[in-house]
Tab-separated table of C-alpha atoms in Angstrom:
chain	number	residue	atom	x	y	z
A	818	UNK	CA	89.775	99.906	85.994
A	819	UNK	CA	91.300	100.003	82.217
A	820	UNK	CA	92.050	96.650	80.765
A	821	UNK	CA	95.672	97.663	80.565
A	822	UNK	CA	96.135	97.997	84.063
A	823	UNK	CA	94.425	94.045	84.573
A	824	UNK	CA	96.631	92.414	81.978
A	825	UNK	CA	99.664	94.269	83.540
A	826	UNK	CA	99.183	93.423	87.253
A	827	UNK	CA	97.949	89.619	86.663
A	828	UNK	CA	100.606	89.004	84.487
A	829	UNK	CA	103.381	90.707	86.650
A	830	UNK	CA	101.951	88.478	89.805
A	831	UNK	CA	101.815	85.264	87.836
A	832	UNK	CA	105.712	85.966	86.565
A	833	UNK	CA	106.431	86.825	90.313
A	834	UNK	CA	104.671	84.512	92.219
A	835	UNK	CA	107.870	82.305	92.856
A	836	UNK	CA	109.640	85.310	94.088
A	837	UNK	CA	107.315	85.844	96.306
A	838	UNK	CA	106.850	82.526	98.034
A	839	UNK	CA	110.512	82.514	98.353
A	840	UNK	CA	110.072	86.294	99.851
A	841	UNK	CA	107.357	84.686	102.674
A	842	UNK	CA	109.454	81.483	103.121
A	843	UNK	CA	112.171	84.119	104.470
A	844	UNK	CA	110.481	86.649	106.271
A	845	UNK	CA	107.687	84.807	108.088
A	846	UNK	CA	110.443	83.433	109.941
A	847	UNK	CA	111.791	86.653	111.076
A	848	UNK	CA	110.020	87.828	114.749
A	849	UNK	CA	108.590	90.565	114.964
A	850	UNK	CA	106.396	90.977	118.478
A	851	UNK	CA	105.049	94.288	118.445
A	852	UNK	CA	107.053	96.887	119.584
A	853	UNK	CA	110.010	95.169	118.783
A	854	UNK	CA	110.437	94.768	114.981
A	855	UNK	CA	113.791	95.812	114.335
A	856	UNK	CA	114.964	92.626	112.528
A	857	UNK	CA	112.047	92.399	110.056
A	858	UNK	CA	112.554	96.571	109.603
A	859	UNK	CA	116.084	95.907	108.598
A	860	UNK	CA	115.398	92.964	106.718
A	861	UNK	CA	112.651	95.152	104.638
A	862	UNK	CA	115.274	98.164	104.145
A	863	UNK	CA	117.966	95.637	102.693
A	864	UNK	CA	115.542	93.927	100.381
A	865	UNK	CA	114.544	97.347	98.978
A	866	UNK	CA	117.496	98.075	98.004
A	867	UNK	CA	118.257	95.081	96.541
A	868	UNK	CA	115.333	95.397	94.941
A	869	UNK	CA	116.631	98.679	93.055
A	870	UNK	CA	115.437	101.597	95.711
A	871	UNK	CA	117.926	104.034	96.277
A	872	UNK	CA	119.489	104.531	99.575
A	873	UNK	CA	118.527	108.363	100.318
A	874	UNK	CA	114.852	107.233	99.439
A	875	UNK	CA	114.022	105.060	102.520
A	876	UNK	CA	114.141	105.299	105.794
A	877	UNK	CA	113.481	103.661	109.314
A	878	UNK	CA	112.124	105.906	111.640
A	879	UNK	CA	111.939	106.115	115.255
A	880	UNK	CA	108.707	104.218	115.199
A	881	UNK	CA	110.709	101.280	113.023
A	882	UNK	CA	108.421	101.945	110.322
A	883	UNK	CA	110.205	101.514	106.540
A	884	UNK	CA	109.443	104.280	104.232
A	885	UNK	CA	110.234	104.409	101.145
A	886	UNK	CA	109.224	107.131	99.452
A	887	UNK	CA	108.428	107.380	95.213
A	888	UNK	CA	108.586	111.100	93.825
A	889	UNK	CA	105.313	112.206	92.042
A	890	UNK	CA	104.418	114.787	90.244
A	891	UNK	CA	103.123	116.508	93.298
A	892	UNK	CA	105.920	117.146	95.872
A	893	UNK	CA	103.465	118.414	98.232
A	894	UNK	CA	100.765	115.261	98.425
A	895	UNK	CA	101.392	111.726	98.977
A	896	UNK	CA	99.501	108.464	98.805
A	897	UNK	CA	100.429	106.129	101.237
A	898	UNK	CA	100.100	102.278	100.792
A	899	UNK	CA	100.988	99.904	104.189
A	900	UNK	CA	101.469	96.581	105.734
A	901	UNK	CA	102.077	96.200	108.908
A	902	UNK	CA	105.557	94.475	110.581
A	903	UNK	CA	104.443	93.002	113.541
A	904	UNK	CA	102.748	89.728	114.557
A	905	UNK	CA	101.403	88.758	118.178
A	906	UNK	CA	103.233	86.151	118.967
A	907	UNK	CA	105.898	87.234	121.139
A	908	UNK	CA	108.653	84.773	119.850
A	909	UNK	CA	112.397	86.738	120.228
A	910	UNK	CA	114.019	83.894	117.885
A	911	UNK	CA	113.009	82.331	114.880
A	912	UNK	CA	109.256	81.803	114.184
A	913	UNK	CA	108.225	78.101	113.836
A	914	UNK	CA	107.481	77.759	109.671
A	915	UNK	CA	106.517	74.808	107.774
A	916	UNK	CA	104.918	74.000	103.868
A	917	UNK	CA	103.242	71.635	102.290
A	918	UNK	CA	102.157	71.180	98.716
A	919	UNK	CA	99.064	74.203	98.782
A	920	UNK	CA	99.918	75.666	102.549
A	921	UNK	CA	102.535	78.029	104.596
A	922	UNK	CA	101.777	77.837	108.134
A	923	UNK	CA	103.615	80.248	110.755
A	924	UNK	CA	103.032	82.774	113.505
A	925	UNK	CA	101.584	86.116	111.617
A	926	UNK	CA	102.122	84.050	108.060
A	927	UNK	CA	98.587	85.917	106.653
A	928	UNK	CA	98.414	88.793	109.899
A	929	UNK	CA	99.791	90.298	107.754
A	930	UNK	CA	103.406	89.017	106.643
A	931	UNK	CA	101.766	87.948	103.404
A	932	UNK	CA	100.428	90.884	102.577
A	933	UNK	CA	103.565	92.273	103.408
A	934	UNK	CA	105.025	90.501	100.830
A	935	UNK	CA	102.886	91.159	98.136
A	936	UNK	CA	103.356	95.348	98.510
A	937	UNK	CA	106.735	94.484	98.513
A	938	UNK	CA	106.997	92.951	95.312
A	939	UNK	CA	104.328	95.819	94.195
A	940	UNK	CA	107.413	97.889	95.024
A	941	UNK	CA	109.789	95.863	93.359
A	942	UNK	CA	107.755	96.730	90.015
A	943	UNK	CA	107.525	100.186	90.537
A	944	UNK	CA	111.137	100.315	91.450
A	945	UNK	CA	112.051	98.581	87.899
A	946	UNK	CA	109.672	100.662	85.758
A	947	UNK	CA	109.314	103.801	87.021
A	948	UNK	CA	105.839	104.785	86.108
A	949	UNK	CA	104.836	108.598	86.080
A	950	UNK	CA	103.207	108.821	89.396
A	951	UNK	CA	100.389	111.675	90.568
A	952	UNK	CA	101.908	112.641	93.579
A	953	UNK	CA	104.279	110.956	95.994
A	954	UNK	CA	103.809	107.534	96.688
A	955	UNK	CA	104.911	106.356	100.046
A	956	UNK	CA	105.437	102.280	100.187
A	957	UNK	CA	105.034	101.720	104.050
A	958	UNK	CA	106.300	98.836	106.518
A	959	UNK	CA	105.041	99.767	109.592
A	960	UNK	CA	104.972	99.035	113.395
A	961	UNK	CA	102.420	98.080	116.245
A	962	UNK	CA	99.258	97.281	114.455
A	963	UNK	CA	99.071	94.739	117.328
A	964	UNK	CA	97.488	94.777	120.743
A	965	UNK	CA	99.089	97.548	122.926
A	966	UNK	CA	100.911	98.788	119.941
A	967	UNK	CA	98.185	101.152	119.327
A	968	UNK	CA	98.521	101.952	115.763
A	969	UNK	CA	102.025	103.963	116.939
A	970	UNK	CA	103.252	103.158	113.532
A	971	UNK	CA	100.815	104.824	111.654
A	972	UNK	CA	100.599	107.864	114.004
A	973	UNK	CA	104.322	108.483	113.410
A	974	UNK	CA	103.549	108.155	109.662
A	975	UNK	CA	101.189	110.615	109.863
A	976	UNK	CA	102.886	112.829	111.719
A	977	UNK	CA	105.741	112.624	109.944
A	978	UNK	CA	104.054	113.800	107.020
A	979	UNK	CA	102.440	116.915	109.369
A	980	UNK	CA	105.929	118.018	110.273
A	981	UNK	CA	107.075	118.228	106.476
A	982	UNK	CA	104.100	120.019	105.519
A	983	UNK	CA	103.176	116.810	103.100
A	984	UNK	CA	99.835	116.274	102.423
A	985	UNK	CA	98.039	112.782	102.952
A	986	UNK	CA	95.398	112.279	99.812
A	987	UNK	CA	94.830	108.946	100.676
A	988	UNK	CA	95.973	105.816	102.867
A	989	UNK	CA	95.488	102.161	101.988
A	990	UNK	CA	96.447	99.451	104.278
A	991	UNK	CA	97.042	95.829	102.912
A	992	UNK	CA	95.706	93.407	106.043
A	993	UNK	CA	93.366	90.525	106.519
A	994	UNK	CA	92.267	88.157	103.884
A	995	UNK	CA	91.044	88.514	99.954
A	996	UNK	CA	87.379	89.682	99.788
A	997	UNK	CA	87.352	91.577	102.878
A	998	UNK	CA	87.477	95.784	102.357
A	999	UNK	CA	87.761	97.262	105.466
A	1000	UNK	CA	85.937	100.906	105.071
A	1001	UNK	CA	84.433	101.904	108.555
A	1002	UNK	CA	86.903	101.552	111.531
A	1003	UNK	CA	86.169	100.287	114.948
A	1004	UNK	CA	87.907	102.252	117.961
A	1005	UNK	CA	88.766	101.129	121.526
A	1006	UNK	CA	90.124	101.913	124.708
A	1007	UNK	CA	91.989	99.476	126.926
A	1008	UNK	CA	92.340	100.116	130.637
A	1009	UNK	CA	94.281	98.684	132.977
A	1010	UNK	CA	92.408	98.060	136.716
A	1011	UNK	CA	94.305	98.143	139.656
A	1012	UNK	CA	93.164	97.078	142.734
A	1013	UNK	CA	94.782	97.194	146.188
A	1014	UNK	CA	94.013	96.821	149.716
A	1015	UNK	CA	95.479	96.201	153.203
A	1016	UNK	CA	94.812	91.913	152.668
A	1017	UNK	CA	94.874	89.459	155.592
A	1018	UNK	CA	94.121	86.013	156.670
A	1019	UNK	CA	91.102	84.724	155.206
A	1020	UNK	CA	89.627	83.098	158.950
A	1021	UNK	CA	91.278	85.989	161.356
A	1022	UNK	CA	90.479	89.120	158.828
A	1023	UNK	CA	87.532	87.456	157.666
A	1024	UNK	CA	85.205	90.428	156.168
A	1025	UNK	CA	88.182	92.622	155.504
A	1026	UNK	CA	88.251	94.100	151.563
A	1027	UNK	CA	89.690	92.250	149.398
A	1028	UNK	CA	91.166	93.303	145.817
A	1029	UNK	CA	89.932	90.076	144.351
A	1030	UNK	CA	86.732	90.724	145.164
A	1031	UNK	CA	87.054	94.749	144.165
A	1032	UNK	CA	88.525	93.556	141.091
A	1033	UNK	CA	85.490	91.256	140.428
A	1034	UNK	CA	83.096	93.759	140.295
A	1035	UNK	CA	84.757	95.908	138.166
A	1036	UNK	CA	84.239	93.108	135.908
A	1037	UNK	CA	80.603	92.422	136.453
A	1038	UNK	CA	80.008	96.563	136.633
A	1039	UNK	CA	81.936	96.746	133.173
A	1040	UNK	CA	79.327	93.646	131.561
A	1041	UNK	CA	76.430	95.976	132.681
A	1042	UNK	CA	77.111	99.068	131.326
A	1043	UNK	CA	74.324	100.166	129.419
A	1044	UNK	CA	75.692	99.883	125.152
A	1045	UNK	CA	74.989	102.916	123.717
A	1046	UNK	CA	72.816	102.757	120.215
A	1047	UNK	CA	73.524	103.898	116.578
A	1048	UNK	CA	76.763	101.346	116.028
A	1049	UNK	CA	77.396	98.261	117.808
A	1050	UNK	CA	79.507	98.701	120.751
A	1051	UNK	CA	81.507	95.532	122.816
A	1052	UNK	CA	83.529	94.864	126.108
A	1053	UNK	CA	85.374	92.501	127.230
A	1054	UNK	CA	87.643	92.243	130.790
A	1055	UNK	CA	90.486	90.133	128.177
A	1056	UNK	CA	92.810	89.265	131.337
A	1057	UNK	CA	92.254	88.889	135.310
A	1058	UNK	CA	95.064	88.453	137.986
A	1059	UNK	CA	96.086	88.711	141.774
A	1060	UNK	CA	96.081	87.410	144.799
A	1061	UNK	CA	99.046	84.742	146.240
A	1062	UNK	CA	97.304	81.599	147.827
A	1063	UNK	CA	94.090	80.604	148.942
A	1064	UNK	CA	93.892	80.858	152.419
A	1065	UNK	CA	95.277	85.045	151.907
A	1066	UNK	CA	92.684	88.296	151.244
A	1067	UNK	CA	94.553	89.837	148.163
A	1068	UNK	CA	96.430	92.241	148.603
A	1069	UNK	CA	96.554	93.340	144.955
A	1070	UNK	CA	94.553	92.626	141.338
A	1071	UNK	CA	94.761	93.535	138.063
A	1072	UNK	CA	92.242	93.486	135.367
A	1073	UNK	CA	92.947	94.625	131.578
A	1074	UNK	CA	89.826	95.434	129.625
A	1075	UNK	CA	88.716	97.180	126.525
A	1076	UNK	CA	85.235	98.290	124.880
A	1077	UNK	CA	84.937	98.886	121.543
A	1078	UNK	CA	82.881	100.562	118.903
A	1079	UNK	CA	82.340	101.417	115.515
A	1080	UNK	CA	81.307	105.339	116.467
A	1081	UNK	CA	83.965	107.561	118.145
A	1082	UNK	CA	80.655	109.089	119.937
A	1083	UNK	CA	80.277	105.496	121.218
A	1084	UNK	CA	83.290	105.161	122.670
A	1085	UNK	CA	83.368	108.742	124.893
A	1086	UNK	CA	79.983	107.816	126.156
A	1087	UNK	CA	81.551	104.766	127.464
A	1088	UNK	CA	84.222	106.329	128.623
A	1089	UNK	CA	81.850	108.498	130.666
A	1090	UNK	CA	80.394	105.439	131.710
A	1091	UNK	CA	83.058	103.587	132.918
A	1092	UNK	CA	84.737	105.603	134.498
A	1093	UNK	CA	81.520	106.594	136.876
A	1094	UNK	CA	81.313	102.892	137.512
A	1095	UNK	CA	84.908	102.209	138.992
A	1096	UNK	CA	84.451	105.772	141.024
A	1097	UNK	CA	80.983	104.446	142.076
A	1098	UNK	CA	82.999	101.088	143.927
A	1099	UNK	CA	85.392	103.109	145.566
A	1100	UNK	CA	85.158	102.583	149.468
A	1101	UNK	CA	87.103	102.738	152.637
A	1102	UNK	CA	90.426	100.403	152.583
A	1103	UNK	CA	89.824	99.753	148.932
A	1104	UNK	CA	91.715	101.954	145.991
A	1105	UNK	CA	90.942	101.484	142.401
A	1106	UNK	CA	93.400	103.090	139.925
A	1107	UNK	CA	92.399	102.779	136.102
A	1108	UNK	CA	95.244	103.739	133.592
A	1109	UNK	CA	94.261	104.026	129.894
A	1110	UNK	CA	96.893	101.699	128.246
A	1111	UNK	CA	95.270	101.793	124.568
A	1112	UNK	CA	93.080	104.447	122.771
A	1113	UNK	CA	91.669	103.260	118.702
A	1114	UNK	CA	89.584	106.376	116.846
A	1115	UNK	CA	86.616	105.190	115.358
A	1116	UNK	CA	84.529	106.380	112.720
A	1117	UNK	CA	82.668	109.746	112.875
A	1118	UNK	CA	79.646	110.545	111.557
A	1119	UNK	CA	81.703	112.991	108.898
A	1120	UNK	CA	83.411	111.139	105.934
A	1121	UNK	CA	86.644	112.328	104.530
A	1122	UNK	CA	86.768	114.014	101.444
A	1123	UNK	CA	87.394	111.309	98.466
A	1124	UNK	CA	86.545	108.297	100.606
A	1125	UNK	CA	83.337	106.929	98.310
A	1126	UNK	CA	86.179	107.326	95.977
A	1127	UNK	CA	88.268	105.373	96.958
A	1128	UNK	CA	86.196	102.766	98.361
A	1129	UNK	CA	84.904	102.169	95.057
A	1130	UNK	CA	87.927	102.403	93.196
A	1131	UNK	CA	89.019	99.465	96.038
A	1132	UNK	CA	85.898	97.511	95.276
A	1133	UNK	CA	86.303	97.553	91.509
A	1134	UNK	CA	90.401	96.278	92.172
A	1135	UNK	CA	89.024	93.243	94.276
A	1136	UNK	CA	86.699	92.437	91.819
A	1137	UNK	CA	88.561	92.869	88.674
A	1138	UNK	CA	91.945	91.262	89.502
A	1139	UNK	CA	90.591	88.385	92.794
A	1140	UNK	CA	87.620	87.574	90.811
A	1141	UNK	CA	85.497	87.834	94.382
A	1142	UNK	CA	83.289	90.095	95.446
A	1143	UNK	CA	84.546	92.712	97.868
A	1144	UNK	CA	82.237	92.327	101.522
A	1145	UNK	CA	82.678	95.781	103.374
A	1146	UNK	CA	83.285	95.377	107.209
A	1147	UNK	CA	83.994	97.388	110.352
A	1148	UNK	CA	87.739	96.893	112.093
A	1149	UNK	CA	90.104	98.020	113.784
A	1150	UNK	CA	93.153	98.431	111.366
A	1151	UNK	CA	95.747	101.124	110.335
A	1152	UNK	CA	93.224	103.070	108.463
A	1153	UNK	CA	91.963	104.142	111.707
A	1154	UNK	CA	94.411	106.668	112.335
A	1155	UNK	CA	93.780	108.163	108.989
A	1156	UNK	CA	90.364	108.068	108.841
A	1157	UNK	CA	90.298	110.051	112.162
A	1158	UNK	CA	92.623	112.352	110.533
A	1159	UNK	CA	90.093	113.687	107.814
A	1160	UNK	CA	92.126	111.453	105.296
A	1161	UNK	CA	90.584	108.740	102.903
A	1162	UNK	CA	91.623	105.423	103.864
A	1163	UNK	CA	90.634	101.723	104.113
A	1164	UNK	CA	91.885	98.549	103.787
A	1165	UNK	CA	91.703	95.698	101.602
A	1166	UNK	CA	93.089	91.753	102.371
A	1167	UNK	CA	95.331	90.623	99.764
A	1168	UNK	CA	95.486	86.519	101.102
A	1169	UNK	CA	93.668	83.176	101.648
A	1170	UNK	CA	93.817	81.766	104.722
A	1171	UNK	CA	92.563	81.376	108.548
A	1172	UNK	CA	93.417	81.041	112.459
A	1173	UNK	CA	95.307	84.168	112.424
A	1174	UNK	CA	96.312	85.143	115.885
A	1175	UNK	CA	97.104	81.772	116.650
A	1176	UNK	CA	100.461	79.655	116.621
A	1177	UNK	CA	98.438	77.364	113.656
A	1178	UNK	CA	97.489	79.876	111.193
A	1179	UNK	CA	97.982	79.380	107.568
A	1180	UNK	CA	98.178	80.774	104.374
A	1181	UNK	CA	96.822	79.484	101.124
A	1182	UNK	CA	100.236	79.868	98.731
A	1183	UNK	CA	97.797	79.815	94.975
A	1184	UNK	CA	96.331	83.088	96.909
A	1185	UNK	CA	99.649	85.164	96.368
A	1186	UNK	CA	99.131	85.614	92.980
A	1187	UNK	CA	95.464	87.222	92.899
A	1188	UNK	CA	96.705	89.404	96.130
A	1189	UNK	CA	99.887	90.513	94.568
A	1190	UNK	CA	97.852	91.324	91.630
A	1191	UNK	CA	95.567	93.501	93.825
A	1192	UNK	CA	97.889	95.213	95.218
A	1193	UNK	CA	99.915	96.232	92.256
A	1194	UNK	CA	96.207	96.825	90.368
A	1195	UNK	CA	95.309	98.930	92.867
A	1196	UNK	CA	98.393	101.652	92.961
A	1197	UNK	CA	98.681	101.582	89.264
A	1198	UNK	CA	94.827	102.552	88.803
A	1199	UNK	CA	95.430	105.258	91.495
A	1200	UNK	CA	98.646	106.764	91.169
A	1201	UNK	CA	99.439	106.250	88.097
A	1202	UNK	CA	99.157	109.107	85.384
A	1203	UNK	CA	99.760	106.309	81.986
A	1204	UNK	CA	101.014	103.588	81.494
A	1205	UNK	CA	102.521	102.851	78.154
């Protein structure tokens, strides 16, 4: 990374830095459950436009992903940089948010609302200066990283780009804290378990089936699968429910699990697996239906063309403008759609802070200015042809 392109970004994040606190302060409040982000999507398209963007360059699709897009040199090829919209709490009205002298705490505050914020202001700059850009750069806001959302943002991004006949040459998401540089992705799939059954009392139908019980050992049968070898797989059974009162055989039970794993070969063997399993406890008076709610890619043993590119050109951002030293993980982010698309992606944490996915999580506010920095740092080394 040229020396230039350092002294620019840290000094455009140190001059912003108030800006963007103020930014947070507003739009950590704003809920966003996933699935249901329309007031933080129109939030996002107003500031933008305050912010200098013109009108006929964003837009909100039917995903509620913001897009705005920044003409290139190259029509035909884009670079897309993202932060996701949603948090998991599922607050309708205003998020709890409070401050004190080093700290923002709030639902989502650094998963990923802060990050949010800093591509934002990245945005902000580019709207103001106009640099010569490569190709298209896309600035993205996007939908459903969450739970069930199932990356649906990011699919309709890509998509998107499909049906216009734009080409992807890269995707970077902004997510999860400063050091961390996502560059393998970890896939799922999440089932829901239904079990039903005729019920009874539990003295006079004592013996009958029982969908607690049928329920039960799809749990146990799922804990002792086999784990395929070559990446590291997991399950977990995340939520159990059913039955009405003690002294009743249930009728009806639900279970909603997942397994998860780092190698898209993984995951279909445990498909194969599973799916054996539940039609192996099927018996008389007992049904089992299994409905694939969520479905992650992981990585494949093939890696996109220009992704030990950009992973290094990543690596040499994090260390350069955050002063840390990136750590390369496995997760399950927006670059997983992507990456399963034959496009370089990854994703890089751009603030300080902990207990995300929790109503206590927190931000460290002196962490702004190094992650706006990154962010900027990063699509100016990238995308940018010069920079007087």
């Amino acid at each position: 990374m040229e020396k230039h392109v350092i002294e620019l970004a840290s000094s455009y994040a140190k001059q912003a830095q108030a800006e963007e606190l103020d930014l947070l302060r507003k739009l950590a409040r704003i809920p966003a459950p996933t699935g249901h982000e329309e007031k933080r999507a129109a939030f996002v398209r107003d500031w933008l436009l305050a912010a200098g963007a013109d009108e006929g360059a964003i837009a909100v699709d039917a995903a509620k992903n913001v897009v705005l897009t920044l003409p290139g040199a190259d029509r035909g090829s884009c670079a897309v940089f993202s932060a996701h919209t949603d948090v998991v709490a599922a607050d309708t009205e205003e998020l709890p948010f409070t401050e004190d002298e080093g700290r923002m705490y709030a639902p989502g505050v650094g998963d990923d609302t802060a990050n949010l914020c800093g591509l934002l202001m990245a945005a902000k700059w580019l709207l103001a200066n106009k640099p010569q850009l490569k190709r298209d750069v896309l600035i993205v806001a996007n939908a459903c990283e969450e739970g069930l959302g199932n990356l649906r943002g990011t699919r309709e991004i890509m998509a998107g780009l499909e049906r216009r006949g734009v080409r992807a040459e890269s995707f970077t998401s902004f997510d999860l804290y400063l050091g961390k540089h996502i560059t393998g992705a970890v896939g799922s799939h999440r089932w829901r378990v239904r079990c039903r059954c005729a019920g009874g009392h539990s003295w006079e139908d004592a013996g009958a089936p029982s969908a607690v019980l049928a329920a039960s050992r799809v749990v146990c049968g799922l804990y002792a699968l086999p784990l395929p070898y070559g990446a590291k797989t997991s399950v977990n059974a995340g939520c159990v429910s059913g039955g009405t009162t003690v002294n009743a055989i249930a009728t009806e039970a639900e279970v909603l699990l997942e397994y998860r794993s780092a190698n898209q070969e993984n995951l279909e063997i445990m498909r194969k697996r599973f799916e054996q399993m539940v039609g192996d406890l099927r018996s008389p008076g007992v049904d089992i239906e299994t409905e694939l709610i969520g479905e992650r890619p992981a990585s494949t043993a093939s890696e996109p063309e220009g992704q030990a590119e950009l992973i290094a050109a990543g690596d040499e951002a994090i260390r350069a403008l955050t002063g840390t030293e990136p750590v390369h993980q496995e997760s399950s982010t927006d670059a997983n759609v992507p990456l399963s698309l034959g496009v370089a992606a990854h994703t890089m944490g751009a603030v300080a802070g902990a207990l995300l996915h929790t109503r206590d999580e927190w931000i460290d506010k002196a962490s702004l200015e190094p992650g706006l920095a990154l962010t900027l740092g990063h699509i100016l080394d990238t995308q940018v042809l010069e920079l007087s």
